[in-house]
PDB file of C-alpha atoms in Angstrom:
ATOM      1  CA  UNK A  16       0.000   0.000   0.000  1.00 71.00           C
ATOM      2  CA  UNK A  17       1.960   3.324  -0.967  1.00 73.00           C
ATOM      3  CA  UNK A  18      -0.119   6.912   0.026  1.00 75.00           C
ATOM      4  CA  UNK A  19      -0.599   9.116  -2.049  1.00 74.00           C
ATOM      5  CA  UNK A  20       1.726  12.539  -1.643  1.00 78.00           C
ATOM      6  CA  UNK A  21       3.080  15.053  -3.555  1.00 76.00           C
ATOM      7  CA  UNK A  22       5.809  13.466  -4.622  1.00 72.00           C
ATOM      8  CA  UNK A  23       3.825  10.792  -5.944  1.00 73.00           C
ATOM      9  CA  UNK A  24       1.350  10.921  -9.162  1.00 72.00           C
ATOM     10  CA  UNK A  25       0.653   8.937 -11.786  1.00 73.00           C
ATOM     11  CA  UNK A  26       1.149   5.201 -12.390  1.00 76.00           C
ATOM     12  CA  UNK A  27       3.786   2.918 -10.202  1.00 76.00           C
ATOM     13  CA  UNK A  28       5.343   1.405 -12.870  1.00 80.00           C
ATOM     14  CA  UNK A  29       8.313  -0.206 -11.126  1.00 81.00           C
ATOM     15  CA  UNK A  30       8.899  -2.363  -7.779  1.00 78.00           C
ATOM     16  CA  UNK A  31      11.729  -3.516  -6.580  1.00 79.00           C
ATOM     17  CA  UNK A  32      11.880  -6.056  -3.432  1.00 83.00           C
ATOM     18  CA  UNK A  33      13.420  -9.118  -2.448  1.00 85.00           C
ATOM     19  CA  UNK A  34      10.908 -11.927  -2.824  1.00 88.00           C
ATOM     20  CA  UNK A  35      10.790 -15.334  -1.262  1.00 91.00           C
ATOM     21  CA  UNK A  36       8.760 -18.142  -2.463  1.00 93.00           C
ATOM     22  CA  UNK A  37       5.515 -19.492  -0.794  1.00 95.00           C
ATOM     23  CA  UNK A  38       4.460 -23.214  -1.496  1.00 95.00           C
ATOM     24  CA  UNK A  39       4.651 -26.632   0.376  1.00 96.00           C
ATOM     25  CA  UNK A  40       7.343 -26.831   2.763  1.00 97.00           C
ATOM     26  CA  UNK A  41       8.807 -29.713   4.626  1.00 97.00           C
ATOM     27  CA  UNK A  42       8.056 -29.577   8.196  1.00 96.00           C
ATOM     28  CA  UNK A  43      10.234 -32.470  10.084  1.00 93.00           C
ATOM     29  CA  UNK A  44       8.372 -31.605  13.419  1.00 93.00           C
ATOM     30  CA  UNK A  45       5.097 -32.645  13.032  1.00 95.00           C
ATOM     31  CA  UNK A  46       6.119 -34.501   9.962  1.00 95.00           C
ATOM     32  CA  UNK A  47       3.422 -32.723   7.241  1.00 96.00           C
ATOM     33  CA  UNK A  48       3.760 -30.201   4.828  1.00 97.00           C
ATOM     34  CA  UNK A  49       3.073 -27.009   5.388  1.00 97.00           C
ATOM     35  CA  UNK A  50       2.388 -23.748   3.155  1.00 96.00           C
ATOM     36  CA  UNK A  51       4.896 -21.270   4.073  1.00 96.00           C
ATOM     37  CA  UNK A  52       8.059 -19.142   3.014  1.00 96.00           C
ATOM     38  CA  UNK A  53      11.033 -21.348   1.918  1.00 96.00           C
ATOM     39  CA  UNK A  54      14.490 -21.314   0.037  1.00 96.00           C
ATOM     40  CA  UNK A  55      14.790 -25.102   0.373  1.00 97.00           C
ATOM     41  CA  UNK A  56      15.364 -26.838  -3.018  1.00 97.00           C
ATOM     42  CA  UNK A  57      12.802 -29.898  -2.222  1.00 97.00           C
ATOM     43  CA  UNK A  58      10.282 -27.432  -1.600  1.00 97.00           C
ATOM     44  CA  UNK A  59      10.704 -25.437  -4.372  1.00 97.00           C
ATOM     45  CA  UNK A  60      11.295 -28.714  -6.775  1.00 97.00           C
ATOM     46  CA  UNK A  61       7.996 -29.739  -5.587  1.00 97.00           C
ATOM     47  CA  UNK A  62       6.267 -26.639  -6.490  1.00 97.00           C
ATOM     48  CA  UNK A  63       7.887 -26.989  -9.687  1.00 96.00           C
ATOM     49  CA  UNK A  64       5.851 -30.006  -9.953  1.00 96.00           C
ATOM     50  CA  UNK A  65       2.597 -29.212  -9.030  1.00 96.00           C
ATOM     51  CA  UNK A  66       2.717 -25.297  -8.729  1.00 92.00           C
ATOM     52  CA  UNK A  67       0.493 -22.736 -10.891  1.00 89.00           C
ATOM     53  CA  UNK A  68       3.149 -22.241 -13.391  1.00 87.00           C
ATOM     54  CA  UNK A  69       2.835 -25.694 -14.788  1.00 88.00           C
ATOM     55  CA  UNK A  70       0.368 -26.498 -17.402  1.00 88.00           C
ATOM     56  CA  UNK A  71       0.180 -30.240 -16.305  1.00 91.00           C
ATOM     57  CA  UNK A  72       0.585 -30.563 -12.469  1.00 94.00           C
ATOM     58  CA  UNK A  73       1.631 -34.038 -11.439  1.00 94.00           C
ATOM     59  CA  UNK A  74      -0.379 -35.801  -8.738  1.00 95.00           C
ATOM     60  CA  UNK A  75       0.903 -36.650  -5.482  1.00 95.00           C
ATOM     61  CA  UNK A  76       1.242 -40.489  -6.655  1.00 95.00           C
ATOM     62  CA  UNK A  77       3.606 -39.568  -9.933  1.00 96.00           C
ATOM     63  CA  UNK A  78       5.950 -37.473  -7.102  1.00 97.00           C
ATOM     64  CA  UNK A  79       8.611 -39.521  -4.679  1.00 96.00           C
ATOM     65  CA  UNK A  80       7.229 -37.487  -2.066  1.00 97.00           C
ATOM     66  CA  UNK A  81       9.027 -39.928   0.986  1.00 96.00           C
ATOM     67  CA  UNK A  82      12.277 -38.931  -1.498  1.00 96.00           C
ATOM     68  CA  UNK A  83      11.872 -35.568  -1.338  1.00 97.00           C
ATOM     69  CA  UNK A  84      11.121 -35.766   2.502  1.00 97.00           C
ATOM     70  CA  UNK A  85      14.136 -36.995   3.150  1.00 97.00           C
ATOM     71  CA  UNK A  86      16.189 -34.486   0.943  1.00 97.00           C
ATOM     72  CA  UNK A  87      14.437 -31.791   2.486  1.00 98.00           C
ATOM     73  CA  UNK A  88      15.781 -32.679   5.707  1.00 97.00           C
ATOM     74  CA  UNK A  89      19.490 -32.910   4.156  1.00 97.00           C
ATOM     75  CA  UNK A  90      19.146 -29.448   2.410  1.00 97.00           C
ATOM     76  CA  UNK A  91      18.172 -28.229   5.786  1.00 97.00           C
ATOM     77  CA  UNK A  92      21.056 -29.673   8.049  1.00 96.00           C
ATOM     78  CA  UNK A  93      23.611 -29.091   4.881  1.00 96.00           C
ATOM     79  CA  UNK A  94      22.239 -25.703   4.542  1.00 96.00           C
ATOM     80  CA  UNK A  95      21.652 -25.912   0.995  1.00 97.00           C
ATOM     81  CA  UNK A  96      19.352 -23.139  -0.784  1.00 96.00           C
ATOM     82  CA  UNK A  97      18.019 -22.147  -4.237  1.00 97.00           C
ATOM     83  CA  UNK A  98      17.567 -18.800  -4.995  1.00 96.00           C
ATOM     84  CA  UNK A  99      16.908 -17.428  -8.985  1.00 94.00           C
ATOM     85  CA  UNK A 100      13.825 -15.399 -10.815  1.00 91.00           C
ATOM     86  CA  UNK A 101      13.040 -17.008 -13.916  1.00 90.00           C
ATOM     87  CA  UNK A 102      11.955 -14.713 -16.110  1.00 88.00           C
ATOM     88  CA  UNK A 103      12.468 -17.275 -18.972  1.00 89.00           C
ATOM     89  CA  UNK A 104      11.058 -19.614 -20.939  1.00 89.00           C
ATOM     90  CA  UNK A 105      12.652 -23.431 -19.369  1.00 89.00           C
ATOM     91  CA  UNK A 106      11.624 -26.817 -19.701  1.00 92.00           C
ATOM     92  CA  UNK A 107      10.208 -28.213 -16.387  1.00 93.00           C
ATOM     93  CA  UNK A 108      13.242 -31.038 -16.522  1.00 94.00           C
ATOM     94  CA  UNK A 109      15.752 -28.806 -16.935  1.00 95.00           C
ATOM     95  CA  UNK A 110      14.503 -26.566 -13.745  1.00 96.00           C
ATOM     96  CA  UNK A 111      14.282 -29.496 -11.990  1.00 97.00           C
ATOM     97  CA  UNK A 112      17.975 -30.518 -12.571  1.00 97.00           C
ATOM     98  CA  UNK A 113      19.475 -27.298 -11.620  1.00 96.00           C
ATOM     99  CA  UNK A 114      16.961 -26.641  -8.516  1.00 97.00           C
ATOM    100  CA  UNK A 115      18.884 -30.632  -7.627  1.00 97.00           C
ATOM    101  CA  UNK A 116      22.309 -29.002  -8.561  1.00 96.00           C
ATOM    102  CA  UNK A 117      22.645 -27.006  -6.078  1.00 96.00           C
ATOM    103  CA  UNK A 118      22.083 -29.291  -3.606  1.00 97.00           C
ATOM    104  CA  UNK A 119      24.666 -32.022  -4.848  1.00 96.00           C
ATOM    105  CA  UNK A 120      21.451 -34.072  -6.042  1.00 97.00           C
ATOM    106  CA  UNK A 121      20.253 -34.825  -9.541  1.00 96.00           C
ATOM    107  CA  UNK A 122      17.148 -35.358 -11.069  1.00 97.00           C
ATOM    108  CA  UNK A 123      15.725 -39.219 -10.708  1.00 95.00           C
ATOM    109  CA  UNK A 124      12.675 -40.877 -12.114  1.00 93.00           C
ATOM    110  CA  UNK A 125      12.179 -44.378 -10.366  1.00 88.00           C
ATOM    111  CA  UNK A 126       8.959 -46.631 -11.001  1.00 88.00           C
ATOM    112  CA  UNK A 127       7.590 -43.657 -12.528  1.00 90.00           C
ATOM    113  CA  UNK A 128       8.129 -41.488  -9.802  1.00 95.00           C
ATOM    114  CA  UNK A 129      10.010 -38.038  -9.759  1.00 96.00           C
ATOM    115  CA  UNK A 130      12.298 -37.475  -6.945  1.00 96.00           C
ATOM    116  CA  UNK A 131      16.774 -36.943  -7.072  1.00 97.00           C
ATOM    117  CA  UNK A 132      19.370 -39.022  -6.336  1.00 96.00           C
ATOM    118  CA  UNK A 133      21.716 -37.341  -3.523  1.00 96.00           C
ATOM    119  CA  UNK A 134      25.323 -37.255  -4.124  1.00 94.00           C
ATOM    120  CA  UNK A 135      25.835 -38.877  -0.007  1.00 92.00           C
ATOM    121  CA  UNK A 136      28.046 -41.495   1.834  1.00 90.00           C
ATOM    122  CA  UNK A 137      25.648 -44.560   1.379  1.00 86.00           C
ATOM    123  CA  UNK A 138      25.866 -48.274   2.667  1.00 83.00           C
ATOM    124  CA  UNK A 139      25.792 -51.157   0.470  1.00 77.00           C
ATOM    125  CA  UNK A 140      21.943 -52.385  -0.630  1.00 72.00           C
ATOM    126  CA  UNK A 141      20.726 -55.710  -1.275  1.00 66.00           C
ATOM    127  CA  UNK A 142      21.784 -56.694  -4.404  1.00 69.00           C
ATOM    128  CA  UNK A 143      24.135 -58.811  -6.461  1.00 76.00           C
ATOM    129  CA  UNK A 144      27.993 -58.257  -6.508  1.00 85.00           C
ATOM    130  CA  UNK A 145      28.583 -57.718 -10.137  1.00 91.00           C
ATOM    131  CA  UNK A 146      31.667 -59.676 -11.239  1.00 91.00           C
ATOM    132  CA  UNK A 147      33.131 -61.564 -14.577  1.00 91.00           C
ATOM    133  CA  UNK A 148      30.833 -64.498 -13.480  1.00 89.00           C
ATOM    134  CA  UNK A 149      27.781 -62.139 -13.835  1.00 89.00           C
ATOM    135  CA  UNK A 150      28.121 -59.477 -16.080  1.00 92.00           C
ATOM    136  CA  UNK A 151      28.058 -60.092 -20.680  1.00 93.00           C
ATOM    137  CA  UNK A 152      31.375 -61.207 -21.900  1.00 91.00           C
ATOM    138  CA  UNK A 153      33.531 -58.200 -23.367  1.00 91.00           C
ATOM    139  CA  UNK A 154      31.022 -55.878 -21.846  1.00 94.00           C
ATOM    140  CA  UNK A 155      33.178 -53.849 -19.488  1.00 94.00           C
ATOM    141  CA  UNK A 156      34.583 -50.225 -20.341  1.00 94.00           C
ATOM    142  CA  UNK A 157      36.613 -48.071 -18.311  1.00 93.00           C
ATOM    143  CA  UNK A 158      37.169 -44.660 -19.748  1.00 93.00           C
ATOM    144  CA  UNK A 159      39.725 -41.910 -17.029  1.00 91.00           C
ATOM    145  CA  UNK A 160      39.650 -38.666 -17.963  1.00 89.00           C
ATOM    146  CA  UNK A 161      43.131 -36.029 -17.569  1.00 88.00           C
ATOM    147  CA  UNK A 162      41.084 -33.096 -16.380  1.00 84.00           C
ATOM    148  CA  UNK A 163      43.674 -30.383 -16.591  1.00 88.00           C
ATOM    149  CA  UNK A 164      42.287 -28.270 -13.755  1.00 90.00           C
ATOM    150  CA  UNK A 165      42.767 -24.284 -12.897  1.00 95.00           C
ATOM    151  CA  UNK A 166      44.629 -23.009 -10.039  1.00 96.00           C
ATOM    152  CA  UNK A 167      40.975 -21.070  -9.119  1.00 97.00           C
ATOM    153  CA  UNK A 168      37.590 -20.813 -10.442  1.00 97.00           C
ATOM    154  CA  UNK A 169      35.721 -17.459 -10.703  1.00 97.00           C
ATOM    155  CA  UNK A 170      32.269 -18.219  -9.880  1.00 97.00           C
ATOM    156  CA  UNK A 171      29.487 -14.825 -10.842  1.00 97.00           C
ATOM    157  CA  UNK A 172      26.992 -15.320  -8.620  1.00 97.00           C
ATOM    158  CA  UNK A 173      24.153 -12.789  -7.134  1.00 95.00           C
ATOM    159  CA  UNK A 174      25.177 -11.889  -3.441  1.00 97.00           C
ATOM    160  CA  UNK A 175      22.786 -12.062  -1.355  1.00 95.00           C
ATOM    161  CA  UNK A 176      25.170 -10.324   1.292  1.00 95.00           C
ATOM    162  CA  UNK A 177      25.092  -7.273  -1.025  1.00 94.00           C
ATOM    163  CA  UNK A 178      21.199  -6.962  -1.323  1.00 90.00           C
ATOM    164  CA  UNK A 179      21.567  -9.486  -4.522  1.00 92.00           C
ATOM    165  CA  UNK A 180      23.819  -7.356  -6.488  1.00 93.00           C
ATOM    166  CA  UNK A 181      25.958  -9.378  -9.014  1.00 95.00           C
ATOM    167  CA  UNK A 182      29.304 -10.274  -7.346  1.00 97.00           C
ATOM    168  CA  UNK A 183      32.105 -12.628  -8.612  1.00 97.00           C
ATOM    169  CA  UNK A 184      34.049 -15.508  -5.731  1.00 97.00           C
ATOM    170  CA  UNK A 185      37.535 -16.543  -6.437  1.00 97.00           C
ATOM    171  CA  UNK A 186      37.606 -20.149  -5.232  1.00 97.00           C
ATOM    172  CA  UNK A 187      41.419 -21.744  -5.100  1.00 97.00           C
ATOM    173  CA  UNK A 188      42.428 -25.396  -5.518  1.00 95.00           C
ATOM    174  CA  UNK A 189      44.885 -26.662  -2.826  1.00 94.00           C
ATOM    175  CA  UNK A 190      48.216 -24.986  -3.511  1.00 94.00           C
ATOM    176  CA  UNK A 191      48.258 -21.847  -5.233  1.00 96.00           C
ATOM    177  CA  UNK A 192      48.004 -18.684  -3.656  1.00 96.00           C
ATOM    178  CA  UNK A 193      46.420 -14.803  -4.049  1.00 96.00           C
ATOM    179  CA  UNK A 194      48.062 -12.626  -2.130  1.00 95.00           C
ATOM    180  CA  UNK A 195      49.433 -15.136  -0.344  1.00 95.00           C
ATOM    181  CA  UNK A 196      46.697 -16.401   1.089  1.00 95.00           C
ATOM    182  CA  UNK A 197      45.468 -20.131  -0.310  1.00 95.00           C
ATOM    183  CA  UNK A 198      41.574 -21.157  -0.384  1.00 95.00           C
ATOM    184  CA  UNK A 199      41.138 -20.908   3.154  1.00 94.00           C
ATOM    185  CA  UNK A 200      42.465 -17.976   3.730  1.00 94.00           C
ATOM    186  CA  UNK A 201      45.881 -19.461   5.340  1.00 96.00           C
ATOM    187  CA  UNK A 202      48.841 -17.334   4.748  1.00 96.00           C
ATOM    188  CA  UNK A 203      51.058 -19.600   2.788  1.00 96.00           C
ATOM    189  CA  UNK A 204      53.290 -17.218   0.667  1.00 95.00           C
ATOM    190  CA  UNK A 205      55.382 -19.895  -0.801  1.00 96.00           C
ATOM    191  CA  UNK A 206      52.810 -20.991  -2.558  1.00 96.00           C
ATOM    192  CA  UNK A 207      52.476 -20.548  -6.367  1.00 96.00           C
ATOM    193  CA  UNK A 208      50.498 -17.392  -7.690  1.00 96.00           C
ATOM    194  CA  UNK A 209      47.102 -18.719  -9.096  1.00 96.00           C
ATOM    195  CA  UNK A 210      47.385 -17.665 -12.740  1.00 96.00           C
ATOM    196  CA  UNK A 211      44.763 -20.137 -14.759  1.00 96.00           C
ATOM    197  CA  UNK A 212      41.236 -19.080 -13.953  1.00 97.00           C
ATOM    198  CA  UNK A 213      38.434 -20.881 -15.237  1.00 96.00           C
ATOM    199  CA  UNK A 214      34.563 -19.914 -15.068  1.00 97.00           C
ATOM    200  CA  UNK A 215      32.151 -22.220 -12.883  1.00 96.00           C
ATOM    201  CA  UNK A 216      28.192 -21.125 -13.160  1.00 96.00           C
ATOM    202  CA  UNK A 217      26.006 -22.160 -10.655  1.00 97.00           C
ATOM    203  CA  UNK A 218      22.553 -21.159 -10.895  1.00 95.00           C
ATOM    204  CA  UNK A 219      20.394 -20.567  -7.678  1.00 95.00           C
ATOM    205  CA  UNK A 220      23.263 -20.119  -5.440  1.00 97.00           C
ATOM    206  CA  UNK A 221      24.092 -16.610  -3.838  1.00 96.00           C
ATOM    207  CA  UNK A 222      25.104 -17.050  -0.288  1.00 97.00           C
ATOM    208  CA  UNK A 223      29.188 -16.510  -0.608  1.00 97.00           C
ATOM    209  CA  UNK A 224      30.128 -19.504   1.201  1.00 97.00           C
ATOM    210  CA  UNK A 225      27.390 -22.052  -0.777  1.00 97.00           C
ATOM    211  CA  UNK A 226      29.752 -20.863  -3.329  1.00 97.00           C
ATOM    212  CA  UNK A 227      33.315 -21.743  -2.165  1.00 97.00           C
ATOM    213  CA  UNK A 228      31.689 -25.429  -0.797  1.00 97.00           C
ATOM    214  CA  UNK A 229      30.205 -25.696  -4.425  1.00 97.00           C
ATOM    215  CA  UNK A 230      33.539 -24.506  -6.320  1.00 97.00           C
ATOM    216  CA  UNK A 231      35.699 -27.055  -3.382  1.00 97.00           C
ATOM    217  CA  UNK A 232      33.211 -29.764  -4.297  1.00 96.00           C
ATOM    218  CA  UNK A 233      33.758 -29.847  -8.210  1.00 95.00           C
ATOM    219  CA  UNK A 234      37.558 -29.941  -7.342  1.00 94.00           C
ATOM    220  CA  UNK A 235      37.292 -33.022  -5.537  1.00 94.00           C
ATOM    221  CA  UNK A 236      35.166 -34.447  -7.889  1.00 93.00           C
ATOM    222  CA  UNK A 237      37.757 -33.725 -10.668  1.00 91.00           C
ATOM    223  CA  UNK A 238      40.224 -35.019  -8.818  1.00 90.00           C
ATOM    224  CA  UNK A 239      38.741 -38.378  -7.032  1.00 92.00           C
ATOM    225  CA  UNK A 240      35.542 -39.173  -9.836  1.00 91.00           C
ATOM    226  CA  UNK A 241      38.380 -38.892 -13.435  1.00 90.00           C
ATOM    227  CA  UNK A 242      37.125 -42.917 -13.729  1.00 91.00           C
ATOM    228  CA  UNK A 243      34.049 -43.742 -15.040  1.00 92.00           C
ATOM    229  CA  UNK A 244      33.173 -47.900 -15.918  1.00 93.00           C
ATOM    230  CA  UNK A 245      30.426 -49.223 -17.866  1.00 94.00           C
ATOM    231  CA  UNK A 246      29.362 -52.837 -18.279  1.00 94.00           C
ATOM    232  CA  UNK A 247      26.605 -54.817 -18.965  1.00 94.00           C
ATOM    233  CA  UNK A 248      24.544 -57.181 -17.243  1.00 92.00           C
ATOM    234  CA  UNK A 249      21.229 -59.799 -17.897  1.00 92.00           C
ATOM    235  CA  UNK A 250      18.314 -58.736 -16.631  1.00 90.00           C
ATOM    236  CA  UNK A 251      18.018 -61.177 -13.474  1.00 85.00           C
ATOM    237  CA  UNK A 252      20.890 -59.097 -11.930  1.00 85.00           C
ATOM    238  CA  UNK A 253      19.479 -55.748 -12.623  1.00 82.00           C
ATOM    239  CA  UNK A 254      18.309 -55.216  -9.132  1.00 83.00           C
ATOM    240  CA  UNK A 255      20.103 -51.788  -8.198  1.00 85.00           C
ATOM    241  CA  UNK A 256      19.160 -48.665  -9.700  1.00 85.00           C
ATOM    242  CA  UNK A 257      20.707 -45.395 -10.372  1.00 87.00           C
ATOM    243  CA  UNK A 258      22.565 -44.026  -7.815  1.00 87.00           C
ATOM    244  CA  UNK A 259      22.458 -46.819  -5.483  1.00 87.00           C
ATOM    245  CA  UNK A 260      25.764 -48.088  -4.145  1.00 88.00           C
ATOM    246  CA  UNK A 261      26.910 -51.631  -5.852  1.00 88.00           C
ATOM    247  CA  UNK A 262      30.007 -54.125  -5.269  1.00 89.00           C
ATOM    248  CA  UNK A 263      32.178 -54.496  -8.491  1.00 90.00           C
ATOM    249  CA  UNK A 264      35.053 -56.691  -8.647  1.00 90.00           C
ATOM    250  CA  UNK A 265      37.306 -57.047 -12.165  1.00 91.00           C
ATOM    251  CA  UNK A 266      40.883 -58.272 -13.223  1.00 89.00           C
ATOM    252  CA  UNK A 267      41.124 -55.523 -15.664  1.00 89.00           C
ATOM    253  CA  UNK A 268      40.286 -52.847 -13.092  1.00 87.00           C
ATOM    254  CA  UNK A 269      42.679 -55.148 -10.298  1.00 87.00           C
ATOM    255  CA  UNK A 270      39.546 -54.845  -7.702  1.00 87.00           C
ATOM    256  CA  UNK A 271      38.902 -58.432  -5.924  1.00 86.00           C
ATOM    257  CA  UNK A 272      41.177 -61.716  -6.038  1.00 83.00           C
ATOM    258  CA  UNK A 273      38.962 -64.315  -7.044  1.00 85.00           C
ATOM    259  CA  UNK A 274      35.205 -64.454  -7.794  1.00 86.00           C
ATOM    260  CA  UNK A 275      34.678 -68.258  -7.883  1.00 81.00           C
ATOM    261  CA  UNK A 276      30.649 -70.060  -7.567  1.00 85.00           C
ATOM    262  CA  UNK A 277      29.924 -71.823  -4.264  1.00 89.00           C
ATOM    263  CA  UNK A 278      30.004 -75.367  -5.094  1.00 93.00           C
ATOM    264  CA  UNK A 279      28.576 -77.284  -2.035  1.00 94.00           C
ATOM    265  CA  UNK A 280      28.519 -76.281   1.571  1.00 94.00           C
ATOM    266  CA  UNK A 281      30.984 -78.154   4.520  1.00 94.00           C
ATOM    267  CA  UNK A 282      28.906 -78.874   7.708  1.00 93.00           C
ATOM    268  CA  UNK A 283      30.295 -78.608  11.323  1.00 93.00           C
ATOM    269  CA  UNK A 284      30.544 -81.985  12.439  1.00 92.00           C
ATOM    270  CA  UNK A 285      30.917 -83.329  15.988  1.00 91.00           C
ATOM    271  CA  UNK A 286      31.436 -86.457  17.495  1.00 88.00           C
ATOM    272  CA  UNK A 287      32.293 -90.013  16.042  1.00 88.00           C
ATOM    273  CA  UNK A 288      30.328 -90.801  14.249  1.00 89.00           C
ATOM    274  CA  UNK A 289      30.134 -87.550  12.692  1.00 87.00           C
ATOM    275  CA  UNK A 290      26.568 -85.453  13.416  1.00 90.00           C
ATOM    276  CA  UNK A 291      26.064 -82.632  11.702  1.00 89.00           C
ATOM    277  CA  UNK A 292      25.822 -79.582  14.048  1.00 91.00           C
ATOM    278  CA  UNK A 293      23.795 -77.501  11.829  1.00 90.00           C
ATOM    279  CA  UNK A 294      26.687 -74.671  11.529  1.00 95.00           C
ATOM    280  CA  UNK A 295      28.463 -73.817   8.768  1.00 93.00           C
ATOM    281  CA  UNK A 296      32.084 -74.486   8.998  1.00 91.00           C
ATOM    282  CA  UNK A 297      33.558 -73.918   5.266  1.00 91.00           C
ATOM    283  CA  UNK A 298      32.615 -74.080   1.192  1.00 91.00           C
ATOM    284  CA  UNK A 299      33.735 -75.313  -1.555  1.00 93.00           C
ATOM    285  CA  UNK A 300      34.492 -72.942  -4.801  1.00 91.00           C
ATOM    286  CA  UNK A 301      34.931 -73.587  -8.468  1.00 92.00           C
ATOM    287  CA  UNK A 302      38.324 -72.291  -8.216  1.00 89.00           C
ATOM    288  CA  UNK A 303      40.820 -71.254  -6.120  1.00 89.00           C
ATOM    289  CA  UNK A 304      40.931 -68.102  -3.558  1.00 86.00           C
ATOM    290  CA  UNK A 305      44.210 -67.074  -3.046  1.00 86.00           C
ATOM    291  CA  UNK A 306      43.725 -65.806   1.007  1.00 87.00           C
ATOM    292  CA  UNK A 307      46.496 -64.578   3.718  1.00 91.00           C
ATOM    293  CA  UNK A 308      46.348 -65.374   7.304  1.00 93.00           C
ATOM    294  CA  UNK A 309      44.994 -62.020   9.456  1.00 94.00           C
ATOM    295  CA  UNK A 310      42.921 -60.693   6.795  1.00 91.00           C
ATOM    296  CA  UNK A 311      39.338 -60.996   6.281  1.00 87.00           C
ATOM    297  CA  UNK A 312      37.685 -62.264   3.459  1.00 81.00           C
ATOM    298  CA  UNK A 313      34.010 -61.974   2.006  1.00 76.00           C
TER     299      UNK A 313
END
């Protein structure tokens, strides 16, 4: 509401605010969602989903909602956010996937369902170990890529410290210095000078330090993810899905020592004569497993 003075006549044509989104929102306390304010990216990728600005809203059963639960409640602890006006024209699965961007997730459709796949320390599932015994014959390709990497990135972004003004972050990688000062602000003046920049976009993210754990993350993954391995597999062992965890052992890749079939099982026996005790005490394997005493085997 703006009164009328003499300074003002005519039509408002302008307004300029900072605006927060209002949909569905997560609430881990009483376990319901709730319409209220929210930067959380599981929020807002729901309301992608099902808000007003989609022509076709999807129904609660075509949405992972129990998914996006969860990853609600990881944005919150990891402090994730998404923050960007779209004034464009953008296909619904491309919002989606940079809404999951930048919160380490990516965009998943399982059984039909929409929900992401978090980029998280996970323990194994139930599934097959995929091994030579198991996967098609001449099926498996590894491919490592040389990523020749920058001493820094410069990440534009819109600061949110700076009433969302554009603003640029100069993220290091570990061992080069500006002003001799390294990536965490450590005085290390023996250090190189950083002296290859590179660019890094990432949409939705303008809180300063969402940046720098953004620009540290795509370092490591640079560095530790430069293998990727592809095989191929019948469909009785197709249990896991994308993104879940697997077992993987291969000669070409040196991972495991032997992956030999359990022939029969060896009883515990007691007493003479022998009566089974009902216990396992060994197998027997279609080939031989080279094993050293101390170490554990599964």
């Amino acid at each position: 509401r703006i009164k009328a003075t003499g300074q003002l006549n005519g039509t408002v044509d302008e307004f300029k605010g900072t605006l927060t989104s209002v949909c569905k929102d997560w609430n881990a306390g009483t376990s319901t969602w709730i319409t209220r304010a929210t930067q959380n990216p599981a929020s807002l990728y729901r309301h992608v989903l099902q808000g007003i600005q989609n022509q076709k809203p999807l129904a609660d059963s075509r949405i992972d909602l129990l998914n996006l639960q969860y990853w609600h409640e990881y944005c919150a602890t990891q402090a994730w956010k998404f923050n960007k006006y779209i004034d464009y024209t953008a296909t619904i699965e491309d919002l989606l996937r940079e809404i999951a961007a930048a919160a380490r997730s990516a965009f998943s459709r399982i059984d039909s369902k929409v929900g992401v796949i978090i980029d998280e320390p996970q323990a194994f599932t139930i599934g097959p170990a995929f091994t030579p015994r198991n996967i098609l014959k001449d099926s498996f390709q590894s491919t490592i890529t040389i990523v020749d990497r920058p001493h820094a990135f410069r990440c534009p972004f819109v600061n949110e410290d700076m009433q969302y003004q554009q603003d640029e972050r100069i993220v290091l990688a570990d061992g080069y210095q500006i002003d001799g000062l390294d990536a965490w602000g450590v005085s290390h003046p023996e250090y190189p000078a950083a002296t290859v920049f590179e660019q890094l976009d990432l949409p939705g993210v303008t809180d300063p330090e969402l940046i720098f754990r953004h620009a540290r993350y795509h370092y490591a993954v640079a560095t530790l993810r430069c293998e990727t391995v592809q095989f191929g597999a019948d469909i009785e062992w197709m249990v896991a899905t994308r993104g879940d965890r697997i077992k993987f052992t291969h000669d070409v890749m040196l991972v495991g020592l032997s992956w030999g079939r359990v022939k029969t099982l060896v009883m515990e026996t007691i007493g003479d004569p022998p009566v089974e005790t009902g216990l396992l005490a060994g197998v027997t394997t279609d080939e031989i497993l080279p094993m050293e005493a101390g170490k554990d085997y599964v």
